[in-house]
JSON list of C-alpha atoms and ligand atoms in Angstrom, two decimals:
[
{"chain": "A", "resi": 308, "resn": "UNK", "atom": "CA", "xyz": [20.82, 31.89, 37.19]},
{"chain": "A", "resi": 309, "resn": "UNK", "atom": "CA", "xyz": [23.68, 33.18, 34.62]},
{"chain": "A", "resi": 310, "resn": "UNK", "atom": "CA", "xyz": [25.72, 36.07, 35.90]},
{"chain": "A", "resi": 311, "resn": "UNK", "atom": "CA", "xyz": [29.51, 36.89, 36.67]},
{"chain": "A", "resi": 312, "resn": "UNK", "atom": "CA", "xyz": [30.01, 37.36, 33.07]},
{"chain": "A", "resi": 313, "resn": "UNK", "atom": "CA", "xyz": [33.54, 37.94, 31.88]},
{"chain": "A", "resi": 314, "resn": "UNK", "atom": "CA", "xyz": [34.36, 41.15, 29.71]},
{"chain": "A", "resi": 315, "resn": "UNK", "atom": "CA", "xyz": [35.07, 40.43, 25.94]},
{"chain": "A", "resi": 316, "resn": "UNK", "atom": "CA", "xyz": [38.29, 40.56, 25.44]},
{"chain": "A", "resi": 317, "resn": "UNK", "atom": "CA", "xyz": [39.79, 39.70, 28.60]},
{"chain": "A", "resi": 318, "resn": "UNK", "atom": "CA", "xyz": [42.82, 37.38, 28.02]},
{"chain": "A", "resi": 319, "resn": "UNK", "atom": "CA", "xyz": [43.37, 35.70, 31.45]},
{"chain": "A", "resi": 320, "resn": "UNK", "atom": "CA", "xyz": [40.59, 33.62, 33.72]},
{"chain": "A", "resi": 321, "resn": "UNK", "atom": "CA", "xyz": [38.98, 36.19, 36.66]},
{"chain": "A", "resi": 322, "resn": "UNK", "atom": "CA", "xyz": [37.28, 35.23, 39.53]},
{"chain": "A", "resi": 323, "resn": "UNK", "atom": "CA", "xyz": [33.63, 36.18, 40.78]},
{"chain": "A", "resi": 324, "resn": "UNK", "atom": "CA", "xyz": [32.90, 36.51, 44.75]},
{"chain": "A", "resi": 325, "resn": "UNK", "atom": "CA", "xyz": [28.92, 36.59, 45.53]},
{"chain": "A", "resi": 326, "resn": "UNK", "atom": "CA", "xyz": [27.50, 38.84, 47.99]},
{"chain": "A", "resi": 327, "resn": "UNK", "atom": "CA", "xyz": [23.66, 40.09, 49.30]},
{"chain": "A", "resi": 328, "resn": "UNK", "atom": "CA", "xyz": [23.81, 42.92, 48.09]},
{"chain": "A", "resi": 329, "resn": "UNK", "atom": "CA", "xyz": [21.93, 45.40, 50.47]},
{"chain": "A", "resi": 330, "resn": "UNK", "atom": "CA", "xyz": [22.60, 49.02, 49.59]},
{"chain": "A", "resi": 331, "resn": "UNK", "atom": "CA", "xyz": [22.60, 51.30, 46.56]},
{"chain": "A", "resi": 332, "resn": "UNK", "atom": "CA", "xyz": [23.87, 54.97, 45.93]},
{"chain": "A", "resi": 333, "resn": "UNK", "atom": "CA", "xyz": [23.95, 57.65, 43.08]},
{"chain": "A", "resi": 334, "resn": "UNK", "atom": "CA", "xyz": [26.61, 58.79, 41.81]},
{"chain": "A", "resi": 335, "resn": "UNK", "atom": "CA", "xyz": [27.39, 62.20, 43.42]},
{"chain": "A", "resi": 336, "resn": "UNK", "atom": "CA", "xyz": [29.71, 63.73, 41.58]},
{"chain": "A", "resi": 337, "resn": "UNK", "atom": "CA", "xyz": [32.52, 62.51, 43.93]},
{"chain": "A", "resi": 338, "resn": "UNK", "atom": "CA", "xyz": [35.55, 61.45, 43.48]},
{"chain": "A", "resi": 339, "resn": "UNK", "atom": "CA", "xyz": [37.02, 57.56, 44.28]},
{"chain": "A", "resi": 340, "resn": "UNK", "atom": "CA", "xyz": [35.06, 57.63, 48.04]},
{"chain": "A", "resi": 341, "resn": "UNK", "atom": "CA", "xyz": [31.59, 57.85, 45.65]},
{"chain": "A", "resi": 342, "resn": "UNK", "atom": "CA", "xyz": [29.55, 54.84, 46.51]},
{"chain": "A", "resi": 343, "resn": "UNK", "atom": "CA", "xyz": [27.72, 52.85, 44.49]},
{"chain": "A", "resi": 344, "resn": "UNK", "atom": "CA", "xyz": [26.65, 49.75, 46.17]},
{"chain": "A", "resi": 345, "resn": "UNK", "atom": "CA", "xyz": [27.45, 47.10, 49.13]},
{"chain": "A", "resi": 346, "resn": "UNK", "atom": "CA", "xyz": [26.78, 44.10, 49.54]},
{"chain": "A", "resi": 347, "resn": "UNK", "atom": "CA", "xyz": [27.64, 41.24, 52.15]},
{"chain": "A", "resi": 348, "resn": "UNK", "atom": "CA", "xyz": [29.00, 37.64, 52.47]},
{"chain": "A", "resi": 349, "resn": "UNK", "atom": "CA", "xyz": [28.46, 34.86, 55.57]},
{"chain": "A", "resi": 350, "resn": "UNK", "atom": "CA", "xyz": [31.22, 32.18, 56.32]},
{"chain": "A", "resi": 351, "resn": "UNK", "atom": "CA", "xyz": [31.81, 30.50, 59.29]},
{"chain": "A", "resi": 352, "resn": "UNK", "atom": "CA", "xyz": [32.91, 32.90, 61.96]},
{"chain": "A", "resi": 353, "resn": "UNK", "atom": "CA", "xyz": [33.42, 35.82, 59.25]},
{"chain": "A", "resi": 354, "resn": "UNK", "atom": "CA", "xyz": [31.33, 37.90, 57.14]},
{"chain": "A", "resi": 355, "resn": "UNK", "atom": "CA", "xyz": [32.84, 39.89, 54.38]},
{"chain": "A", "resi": 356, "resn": "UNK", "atom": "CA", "xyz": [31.39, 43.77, 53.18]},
{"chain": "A", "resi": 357, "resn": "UNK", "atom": "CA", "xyz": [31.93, 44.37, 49.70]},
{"chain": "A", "resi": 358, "resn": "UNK", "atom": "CA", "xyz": [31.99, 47.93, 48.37]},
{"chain": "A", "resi": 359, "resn": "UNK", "atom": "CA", "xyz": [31.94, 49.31, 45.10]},
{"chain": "A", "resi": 360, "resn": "UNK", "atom": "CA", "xyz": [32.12, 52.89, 43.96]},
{"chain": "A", "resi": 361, "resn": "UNK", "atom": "CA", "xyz": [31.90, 55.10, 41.04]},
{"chain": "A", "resi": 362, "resn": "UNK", "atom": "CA", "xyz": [35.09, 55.62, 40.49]},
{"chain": "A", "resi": 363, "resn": "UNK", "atom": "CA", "xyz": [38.67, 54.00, 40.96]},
{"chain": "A", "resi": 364, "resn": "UNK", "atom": "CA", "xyz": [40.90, 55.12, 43.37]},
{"chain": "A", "resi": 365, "resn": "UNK", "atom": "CA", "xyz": [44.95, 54.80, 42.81]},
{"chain": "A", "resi": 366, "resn": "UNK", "atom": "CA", "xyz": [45.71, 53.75, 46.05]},
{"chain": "A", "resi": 367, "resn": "UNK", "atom": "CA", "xyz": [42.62, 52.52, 48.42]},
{"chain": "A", "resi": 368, "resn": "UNK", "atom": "CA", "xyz": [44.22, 54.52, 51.48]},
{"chain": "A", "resi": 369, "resn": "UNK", "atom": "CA", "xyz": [43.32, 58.13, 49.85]},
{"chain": "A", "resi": 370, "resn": "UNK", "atom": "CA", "xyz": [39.72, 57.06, 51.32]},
{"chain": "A", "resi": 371, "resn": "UNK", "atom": "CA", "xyz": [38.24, 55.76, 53.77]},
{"chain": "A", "resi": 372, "resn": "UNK", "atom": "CA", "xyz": [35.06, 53.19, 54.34]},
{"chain": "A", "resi": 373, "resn": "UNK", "atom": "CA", "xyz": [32.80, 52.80, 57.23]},
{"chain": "A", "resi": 374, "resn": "UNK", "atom": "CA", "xyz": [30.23, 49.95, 57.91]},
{"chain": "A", "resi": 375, "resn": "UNK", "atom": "CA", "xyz": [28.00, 51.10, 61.06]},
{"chain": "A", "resi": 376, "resn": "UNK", "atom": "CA", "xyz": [26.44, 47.72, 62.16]},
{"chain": "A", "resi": 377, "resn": "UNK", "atom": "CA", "xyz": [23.52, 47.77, 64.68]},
{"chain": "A", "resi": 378, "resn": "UNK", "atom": "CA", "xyz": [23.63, 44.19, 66.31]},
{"chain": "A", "resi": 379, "resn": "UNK", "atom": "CA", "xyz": [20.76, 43.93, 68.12]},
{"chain": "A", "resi": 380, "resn": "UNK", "atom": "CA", "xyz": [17.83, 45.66, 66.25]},
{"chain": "A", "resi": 381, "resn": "UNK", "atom": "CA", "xyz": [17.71, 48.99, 68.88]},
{"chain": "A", "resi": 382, "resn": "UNK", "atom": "CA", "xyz": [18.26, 51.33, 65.84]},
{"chain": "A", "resi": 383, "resn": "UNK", "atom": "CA", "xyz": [21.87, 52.40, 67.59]},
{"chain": "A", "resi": 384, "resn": "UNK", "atom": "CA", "xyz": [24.90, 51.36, 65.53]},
{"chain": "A", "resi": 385, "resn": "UNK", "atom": "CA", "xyz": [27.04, 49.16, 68.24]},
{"chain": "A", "resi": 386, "resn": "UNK", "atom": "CA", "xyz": [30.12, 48.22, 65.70]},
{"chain": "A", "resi": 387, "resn": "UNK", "atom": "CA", "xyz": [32.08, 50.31, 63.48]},
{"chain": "A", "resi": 388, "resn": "UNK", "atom": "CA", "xyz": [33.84, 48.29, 60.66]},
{"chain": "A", "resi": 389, "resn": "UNK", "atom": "CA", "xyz": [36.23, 50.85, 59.22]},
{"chain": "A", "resi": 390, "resn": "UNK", "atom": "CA", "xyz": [38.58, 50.30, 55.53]},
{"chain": "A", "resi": 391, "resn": "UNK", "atom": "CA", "xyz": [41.41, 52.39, 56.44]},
{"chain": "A", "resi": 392, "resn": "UNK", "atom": "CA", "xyz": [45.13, 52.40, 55.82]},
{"chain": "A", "resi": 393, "resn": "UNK", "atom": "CA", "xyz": [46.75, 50.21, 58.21]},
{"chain": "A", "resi": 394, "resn": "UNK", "atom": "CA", "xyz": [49.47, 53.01, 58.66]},
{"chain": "A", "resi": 395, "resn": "UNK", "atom": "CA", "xyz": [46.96, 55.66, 59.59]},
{"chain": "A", "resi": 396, "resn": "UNK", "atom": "CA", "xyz": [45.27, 53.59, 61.98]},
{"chain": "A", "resi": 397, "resn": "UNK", "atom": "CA", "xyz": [48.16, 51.98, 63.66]},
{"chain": "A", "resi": 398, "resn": "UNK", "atom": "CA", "xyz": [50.85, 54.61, 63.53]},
{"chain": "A", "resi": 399, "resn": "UNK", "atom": "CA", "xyz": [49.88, 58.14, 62.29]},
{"chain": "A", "resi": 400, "resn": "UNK", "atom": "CA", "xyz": [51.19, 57.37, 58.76]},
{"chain": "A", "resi": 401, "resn": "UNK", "atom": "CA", "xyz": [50.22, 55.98, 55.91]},
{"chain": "A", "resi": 402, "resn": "UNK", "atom": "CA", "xyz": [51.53, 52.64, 55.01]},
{"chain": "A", "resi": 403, "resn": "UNK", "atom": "CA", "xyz": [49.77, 51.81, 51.58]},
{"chain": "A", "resi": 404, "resn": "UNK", "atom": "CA", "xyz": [47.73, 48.67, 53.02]},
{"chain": "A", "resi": 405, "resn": "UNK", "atom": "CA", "xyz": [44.24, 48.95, 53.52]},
{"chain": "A", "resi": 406, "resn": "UNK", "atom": "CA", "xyz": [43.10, 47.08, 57.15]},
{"chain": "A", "resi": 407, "resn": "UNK", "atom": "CA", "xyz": [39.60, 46.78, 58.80]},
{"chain": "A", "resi": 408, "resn": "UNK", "atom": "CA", "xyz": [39.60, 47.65, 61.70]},
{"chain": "A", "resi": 409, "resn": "UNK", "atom": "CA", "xyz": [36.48, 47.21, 64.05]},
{"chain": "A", "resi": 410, "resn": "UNK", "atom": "CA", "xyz": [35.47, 49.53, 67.06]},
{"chain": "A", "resi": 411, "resn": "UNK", "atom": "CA", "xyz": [32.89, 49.02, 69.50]},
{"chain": "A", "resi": 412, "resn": "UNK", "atom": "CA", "xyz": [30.39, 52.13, 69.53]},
{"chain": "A", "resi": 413, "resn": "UNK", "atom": "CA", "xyz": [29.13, 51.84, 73.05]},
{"chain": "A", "resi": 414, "resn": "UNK", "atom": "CA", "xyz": [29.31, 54.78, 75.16]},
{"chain": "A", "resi": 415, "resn": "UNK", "atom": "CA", "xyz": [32.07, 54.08, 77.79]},
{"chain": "A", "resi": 416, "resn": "UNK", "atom": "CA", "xyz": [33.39, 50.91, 76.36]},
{"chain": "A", "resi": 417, "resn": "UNK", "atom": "CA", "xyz": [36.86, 50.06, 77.25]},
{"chain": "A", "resi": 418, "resn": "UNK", "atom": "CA", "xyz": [37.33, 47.69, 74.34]},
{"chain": "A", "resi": 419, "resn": "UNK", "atom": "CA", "xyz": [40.12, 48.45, 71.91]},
{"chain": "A", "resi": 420, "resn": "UNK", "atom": "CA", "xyz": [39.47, 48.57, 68.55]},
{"chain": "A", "resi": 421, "resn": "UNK", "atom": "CA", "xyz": [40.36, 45.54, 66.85]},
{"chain": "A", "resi": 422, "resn": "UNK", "atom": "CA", "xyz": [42.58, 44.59, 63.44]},
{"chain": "A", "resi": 423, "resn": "UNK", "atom": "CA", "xyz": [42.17, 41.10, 62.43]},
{"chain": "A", "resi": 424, "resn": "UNK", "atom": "CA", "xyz": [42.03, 41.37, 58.30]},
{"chain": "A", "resi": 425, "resn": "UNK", "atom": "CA", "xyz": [43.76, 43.39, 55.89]},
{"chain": "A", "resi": 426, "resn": "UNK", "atom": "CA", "xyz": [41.15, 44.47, 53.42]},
{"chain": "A", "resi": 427, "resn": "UNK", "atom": "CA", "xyz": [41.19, 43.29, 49.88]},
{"chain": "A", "resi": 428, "resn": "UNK", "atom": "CA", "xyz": [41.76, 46.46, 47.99]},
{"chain": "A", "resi": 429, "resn": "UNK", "atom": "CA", "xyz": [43.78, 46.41, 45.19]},
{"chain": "A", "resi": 430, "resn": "UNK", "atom": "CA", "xyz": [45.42, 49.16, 43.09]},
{"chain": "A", "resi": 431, "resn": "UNK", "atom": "CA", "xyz": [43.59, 50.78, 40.30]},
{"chain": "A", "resi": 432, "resn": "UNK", "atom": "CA", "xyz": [40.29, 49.37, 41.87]},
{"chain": "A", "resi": 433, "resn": "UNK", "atom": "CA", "xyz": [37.05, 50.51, 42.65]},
{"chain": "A", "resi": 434, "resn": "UNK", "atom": "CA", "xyz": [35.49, 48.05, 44.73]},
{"chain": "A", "resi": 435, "resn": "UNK", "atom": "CA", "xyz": [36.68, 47.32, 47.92]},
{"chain": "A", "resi": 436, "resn": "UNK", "atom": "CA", "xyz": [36.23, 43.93, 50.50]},
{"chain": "A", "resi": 437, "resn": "UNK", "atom": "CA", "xyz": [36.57, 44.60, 54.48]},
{"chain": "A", "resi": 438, "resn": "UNK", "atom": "CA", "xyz": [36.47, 41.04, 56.42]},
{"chain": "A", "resi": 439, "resn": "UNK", "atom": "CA", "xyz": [35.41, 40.85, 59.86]},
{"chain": "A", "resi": 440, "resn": "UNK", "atom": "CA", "xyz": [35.32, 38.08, 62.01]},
{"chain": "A", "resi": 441, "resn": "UNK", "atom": "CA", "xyz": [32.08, 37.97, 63.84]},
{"chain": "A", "resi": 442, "resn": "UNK", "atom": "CA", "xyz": [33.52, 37.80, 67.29]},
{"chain": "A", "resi": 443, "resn": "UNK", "atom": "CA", "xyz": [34.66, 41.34, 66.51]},
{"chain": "A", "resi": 444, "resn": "UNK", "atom": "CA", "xyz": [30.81, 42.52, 66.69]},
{"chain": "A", "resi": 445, "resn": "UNK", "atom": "CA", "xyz": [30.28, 40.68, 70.17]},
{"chain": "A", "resi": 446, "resn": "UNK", "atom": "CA", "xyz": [32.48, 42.48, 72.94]},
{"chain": "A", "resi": 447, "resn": "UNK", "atom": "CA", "xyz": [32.49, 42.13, 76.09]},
{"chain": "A", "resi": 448, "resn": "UNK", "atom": "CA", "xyz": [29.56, 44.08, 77.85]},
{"chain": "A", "resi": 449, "resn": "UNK", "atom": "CA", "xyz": [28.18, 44.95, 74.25]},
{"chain": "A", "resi": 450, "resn": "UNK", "atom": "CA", "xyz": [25.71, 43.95, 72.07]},
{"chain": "A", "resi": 451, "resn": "UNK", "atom": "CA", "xyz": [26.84, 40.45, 70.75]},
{"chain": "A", "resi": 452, "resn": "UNK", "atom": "CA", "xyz": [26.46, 38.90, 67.33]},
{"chain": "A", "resi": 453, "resn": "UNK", "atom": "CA", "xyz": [25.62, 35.17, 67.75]},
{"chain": "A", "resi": 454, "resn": "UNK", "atom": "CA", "xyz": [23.84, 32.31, 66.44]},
{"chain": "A", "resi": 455, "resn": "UNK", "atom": "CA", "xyz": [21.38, 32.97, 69.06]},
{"chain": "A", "resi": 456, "resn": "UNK", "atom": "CA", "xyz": [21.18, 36.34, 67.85]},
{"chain": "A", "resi": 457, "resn": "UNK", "atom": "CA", "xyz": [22.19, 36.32, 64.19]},
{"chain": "A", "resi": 458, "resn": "UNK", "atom": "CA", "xyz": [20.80, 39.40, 62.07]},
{"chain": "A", "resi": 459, "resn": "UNK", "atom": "CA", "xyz": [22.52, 42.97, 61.75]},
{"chain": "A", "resi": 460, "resn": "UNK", "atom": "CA", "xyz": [20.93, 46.12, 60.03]},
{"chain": "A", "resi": 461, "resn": "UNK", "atom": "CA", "xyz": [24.05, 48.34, 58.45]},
{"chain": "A", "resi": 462, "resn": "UNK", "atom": "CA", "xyz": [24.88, 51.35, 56.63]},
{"chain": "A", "resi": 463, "resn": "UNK", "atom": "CA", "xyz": [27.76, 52.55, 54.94]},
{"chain": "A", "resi": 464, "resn": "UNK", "atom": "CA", "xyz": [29.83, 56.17, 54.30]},
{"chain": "A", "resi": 465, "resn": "UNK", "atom": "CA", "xyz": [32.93, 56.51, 52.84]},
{"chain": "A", "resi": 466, "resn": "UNK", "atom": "CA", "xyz": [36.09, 59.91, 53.36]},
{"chain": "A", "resi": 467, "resn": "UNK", "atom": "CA", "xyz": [37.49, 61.42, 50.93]},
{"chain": "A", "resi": 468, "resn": "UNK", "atom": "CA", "xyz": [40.77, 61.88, 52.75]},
{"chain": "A", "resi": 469, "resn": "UNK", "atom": "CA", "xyz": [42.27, 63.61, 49.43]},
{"chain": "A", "resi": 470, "resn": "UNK", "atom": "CA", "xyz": [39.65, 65.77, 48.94]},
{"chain": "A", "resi": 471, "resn": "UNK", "atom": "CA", "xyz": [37.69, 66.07, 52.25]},
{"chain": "A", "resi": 472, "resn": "UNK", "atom": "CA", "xyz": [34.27, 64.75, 51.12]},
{"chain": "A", "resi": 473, "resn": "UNK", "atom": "CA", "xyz": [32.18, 62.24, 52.23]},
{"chain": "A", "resi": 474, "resn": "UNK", "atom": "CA", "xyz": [29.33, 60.03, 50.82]},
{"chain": "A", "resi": 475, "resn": "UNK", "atom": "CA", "xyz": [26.78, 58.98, 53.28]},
{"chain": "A", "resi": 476, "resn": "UNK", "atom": "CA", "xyz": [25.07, 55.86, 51.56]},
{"chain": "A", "resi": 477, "resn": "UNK", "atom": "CA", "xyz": [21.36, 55.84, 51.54]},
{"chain": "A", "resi": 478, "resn": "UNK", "atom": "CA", "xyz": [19.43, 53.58, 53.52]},
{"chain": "A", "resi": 479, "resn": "UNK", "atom": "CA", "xyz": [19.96, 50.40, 56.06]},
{"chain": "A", "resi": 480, "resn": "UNK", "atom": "CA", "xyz": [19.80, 47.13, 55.04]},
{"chain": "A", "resi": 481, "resn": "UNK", "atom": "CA", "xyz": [19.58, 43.88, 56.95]},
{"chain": "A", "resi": 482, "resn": "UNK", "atom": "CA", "xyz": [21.55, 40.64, 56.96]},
{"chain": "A", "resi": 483, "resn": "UNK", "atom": "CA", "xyz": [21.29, 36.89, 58.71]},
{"chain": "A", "resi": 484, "resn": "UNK", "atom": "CA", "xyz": [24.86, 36.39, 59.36]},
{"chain": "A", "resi": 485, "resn": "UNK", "atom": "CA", "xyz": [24.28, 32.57, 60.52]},
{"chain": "A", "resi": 486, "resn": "UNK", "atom": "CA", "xyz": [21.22, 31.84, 57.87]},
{"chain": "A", "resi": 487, "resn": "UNK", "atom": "CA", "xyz": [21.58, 34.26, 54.92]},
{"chain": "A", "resi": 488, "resn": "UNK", "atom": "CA", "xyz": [18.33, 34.65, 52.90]},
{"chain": "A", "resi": 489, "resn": "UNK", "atom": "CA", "xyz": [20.29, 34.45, 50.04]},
{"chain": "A", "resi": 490, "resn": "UNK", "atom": "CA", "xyz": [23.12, 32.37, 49.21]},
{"chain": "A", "resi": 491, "resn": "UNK", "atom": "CA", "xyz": [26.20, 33.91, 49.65]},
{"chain": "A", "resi": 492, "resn": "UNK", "atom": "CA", "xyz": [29.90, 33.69, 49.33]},
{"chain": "A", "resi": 493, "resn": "UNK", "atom": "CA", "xyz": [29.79, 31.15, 46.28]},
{"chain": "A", "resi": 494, "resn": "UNK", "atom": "CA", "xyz": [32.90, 31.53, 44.19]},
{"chain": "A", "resi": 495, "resn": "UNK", "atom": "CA", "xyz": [33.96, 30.71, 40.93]},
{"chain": "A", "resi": 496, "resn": "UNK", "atom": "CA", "xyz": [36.89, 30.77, 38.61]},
{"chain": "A", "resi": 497, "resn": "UNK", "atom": "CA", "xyz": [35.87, 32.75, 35.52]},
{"chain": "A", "resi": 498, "resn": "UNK", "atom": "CA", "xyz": [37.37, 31.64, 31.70]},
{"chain": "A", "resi": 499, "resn": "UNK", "atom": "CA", "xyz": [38.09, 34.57, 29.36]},
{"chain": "A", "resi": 500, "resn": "UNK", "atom": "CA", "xyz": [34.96, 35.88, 27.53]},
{"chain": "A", "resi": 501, "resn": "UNK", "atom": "CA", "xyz": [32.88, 33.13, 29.46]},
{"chain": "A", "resi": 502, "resn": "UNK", "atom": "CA", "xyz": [30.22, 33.53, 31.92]},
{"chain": "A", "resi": 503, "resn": "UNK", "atom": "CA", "xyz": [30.16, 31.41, 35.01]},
{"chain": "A", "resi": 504, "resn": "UNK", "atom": "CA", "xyz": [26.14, 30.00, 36.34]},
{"chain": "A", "resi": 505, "resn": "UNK", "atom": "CA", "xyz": [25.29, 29.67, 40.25]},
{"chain": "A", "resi": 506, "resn": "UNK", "atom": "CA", "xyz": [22.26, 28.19, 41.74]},
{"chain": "A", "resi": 507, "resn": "UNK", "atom": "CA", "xyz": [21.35, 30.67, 43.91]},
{"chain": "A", "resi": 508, "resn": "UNK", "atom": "CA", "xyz": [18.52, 29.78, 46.92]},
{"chain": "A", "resi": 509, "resn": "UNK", "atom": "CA", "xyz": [16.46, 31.93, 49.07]},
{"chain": "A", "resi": 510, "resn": "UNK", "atom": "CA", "xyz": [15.23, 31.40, 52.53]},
{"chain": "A", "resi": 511, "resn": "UNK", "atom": "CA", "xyz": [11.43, 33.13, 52.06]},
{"chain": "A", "resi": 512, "resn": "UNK", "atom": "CA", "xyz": [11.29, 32.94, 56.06]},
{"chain": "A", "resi": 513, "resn": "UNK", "atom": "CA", "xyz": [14.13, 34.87, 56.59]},
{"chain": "A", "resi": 514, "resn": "UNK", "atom": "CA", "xyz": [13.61, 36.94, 53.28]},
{"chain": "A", "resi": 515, "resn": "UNK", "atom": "CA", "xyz": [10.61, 37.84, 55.16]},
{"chain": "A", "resi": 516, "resn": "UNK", "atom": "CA", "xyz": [12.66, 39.60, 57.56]},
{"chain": "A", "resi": 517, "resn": "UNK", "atom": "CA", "xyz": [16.33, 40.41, 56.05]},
{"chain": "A", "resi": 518, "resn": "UNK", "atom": "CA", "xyz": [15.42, 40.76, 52.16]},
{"chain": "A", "resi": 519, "resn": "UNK", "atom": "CA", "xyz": [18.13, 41.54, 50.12]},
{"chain": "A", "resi": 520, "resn": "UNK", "atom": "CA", "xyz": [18.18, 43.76, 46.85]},
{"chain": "A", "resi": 521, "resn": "UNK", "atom": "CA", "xyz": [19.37, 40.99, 44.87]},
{"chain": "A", "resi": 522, "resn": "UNK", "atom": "CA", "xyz": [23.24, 39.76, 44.23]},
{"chain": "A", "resi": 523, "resn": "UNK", "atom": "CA", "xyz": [26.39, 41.56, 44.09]},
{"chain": "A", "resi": 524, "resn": "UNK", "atom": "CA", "xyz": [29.18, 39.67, 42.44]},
{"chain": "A", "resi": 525, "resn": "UNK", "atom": "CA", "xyz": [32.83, 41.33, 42.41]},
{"chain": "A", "resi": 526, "resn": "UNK", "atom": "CA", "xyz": [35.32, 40.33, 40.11]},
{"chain": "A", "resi": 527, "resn": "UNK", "atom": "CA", "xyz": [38.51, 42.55, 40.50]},
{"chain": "A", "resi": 528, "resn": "UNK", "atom": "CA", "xyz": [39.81, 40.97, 37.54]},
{"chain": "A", "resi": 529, "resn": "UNK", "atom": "CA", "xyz": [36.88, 43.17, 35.49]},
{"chain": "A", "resi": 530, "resn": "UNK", "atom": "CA", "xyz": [38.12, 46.55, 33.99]},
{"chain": "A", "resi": 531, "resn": "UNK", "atom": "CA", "xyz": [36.81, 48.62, 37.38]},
{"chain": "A", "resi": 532, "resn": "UNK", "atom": "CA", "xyz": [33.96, 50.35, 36.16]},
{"chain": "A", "resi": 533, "resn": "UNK", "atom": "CA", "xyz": [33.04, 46.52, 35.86]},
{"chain": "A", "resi": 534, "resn": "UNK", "atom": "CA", "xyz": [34.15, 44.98, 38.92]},
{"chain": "A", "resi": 535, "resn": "UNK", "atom": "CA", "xyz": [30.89, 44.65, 40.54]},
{"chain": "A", "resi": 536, "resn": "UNK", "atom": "CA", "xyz": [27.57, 43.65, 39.33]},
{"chain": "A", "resi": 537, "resn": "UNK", "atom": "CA", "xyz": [24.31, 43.78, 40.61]},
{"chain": "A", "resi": 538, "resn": "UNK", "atom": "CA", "xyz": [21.15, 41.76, 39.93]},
{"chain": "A", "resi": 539, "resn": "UNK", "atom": "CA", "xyz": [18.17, 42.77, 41.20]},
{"chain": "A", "resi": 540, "resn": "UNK", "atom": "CA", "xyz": [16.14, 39.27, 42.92]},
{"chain": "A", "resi": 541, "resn": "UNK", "atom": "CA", "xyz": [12.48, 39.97, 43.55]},
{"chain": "A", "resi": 542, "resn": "UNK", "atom": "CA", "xyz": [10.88, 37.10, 46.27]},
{"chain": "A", "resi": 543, "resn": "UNK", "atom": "CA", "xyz": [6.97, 36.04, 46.09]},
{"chain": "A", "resi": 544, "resn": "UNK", "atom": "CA", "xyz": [6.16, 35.61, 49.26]},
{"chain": "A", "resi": 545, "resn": "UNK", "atom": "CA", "xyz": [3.04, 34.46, 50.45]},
{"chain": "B", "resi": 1405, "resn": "LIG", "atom": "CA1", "xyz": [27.30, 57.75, 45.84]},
{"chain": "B", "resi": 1406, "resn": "LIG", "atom": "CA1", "xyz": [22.30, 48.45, 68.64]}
]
């Protein structure tokens, strides 16, 4: 499978970062908070939720970006993963670094929101990368992510904090965080005006039961309207 191409022209060697992707949006009209699609990653201990939008933002913080994980299939979001400045979050004022921060939804839980990755925004950009480490969706006395109990279903909507909008993402999509049913999280080292080829596999079991849409691969290196690209992966199952 060929894709991760590098845009004509570029002078210096970018990077592509693979991803499920699971969600797709229109464009609305909005402004740097307009999604356009998500995707997600599985490493050991950490999955990573890439977002890309229609538009690039100047500074990451002017918006915000929420991931509403449901952990153990009830249809009732039990995590919040949120892409907010780390200022905001921490202090009451903006610091210019985007964090992910992760709180547990459960009515009456007494666990703290947690900060364990800063996100990988950068300037200029429209797609964004929140890392969470999966012990952050497994609190104590809430619904756990585990290998014993490995698949999420998520959605996504992302604040306008400039402009007080929001974009609520359509649909859910689902994920294997311990058994993907697509490779994920491949990575390669792009040459200029040269394309980059991944053998991608697919689980059909677990496709069966967490398909994705296809592949998401960010490259911030791309100009931004460029920095993520989708291809769409269509499974024969029997
Ligand atoms: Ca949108
Ligand atoms: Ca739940």
């Amino acid at each position: 499978m060929r894709e991760g191409t590098n845009r004509v022209g570029r002078a210096i060697a970018g990077a592509a970062d693979w991803y499920a992707w699971g969600l797709t949006d229109a464009n609305d009209g909005l402004g740097s908070n307009d999604v356009r699609n998500v995707g997600v990653q599985a490493f050991p201990g950490v999955l990573a939720f890439a977002i890309s939008t229609q538009h690039r933002w100047s500074n990451a913080g002017m918006d915000e970006f929420d991931i509403d994980v449901d952990v153990n299939g009830d249809g009732v979001d039990d995590y919040d993963v949120v892409g907010a400045d780390l200022g905001a979050l921490t202090a009451g004022t903006s610091s210019g670094q985007m964090a992910v921060a992760v709180f547990d939804l459960r009515p009456n839980s007494k666990n703290p929101g947690s900060i364990q990755f800063l996100a990988d925004a950068p300037t200029d950009s429209s797609t964004i990368v929140l890392p969470v480490n999966i012990s952050q969706l497994c609190r104590t006395g809430s619904p756990c992510l585990s290998a014993s109990n490995p698949r999420l279903t998520y959605h996504a909507v992302a604040f306008g904090l400039t402009d007080n909008t929001q974009d609520t993402v359509d649909g859910t999509a689902s994920f294997n965080a311990f058994t993907p049913a697509i490779s994920t999280g491949m990575f390669d080292v792009v040459a200029p005006n040269a394309s980059t080829t991944e053998t991608v596999s697919v689980d059909k079991a677990e496709w069966a039961t967490t398909p994705a849409r296809g592949l998401m691969i960010v490259s911030h290196d791309n100009r931004s309207a460029d920095e993520a690209q989708t291809v769409n992966v269509s499974v024969n199952l029997p």
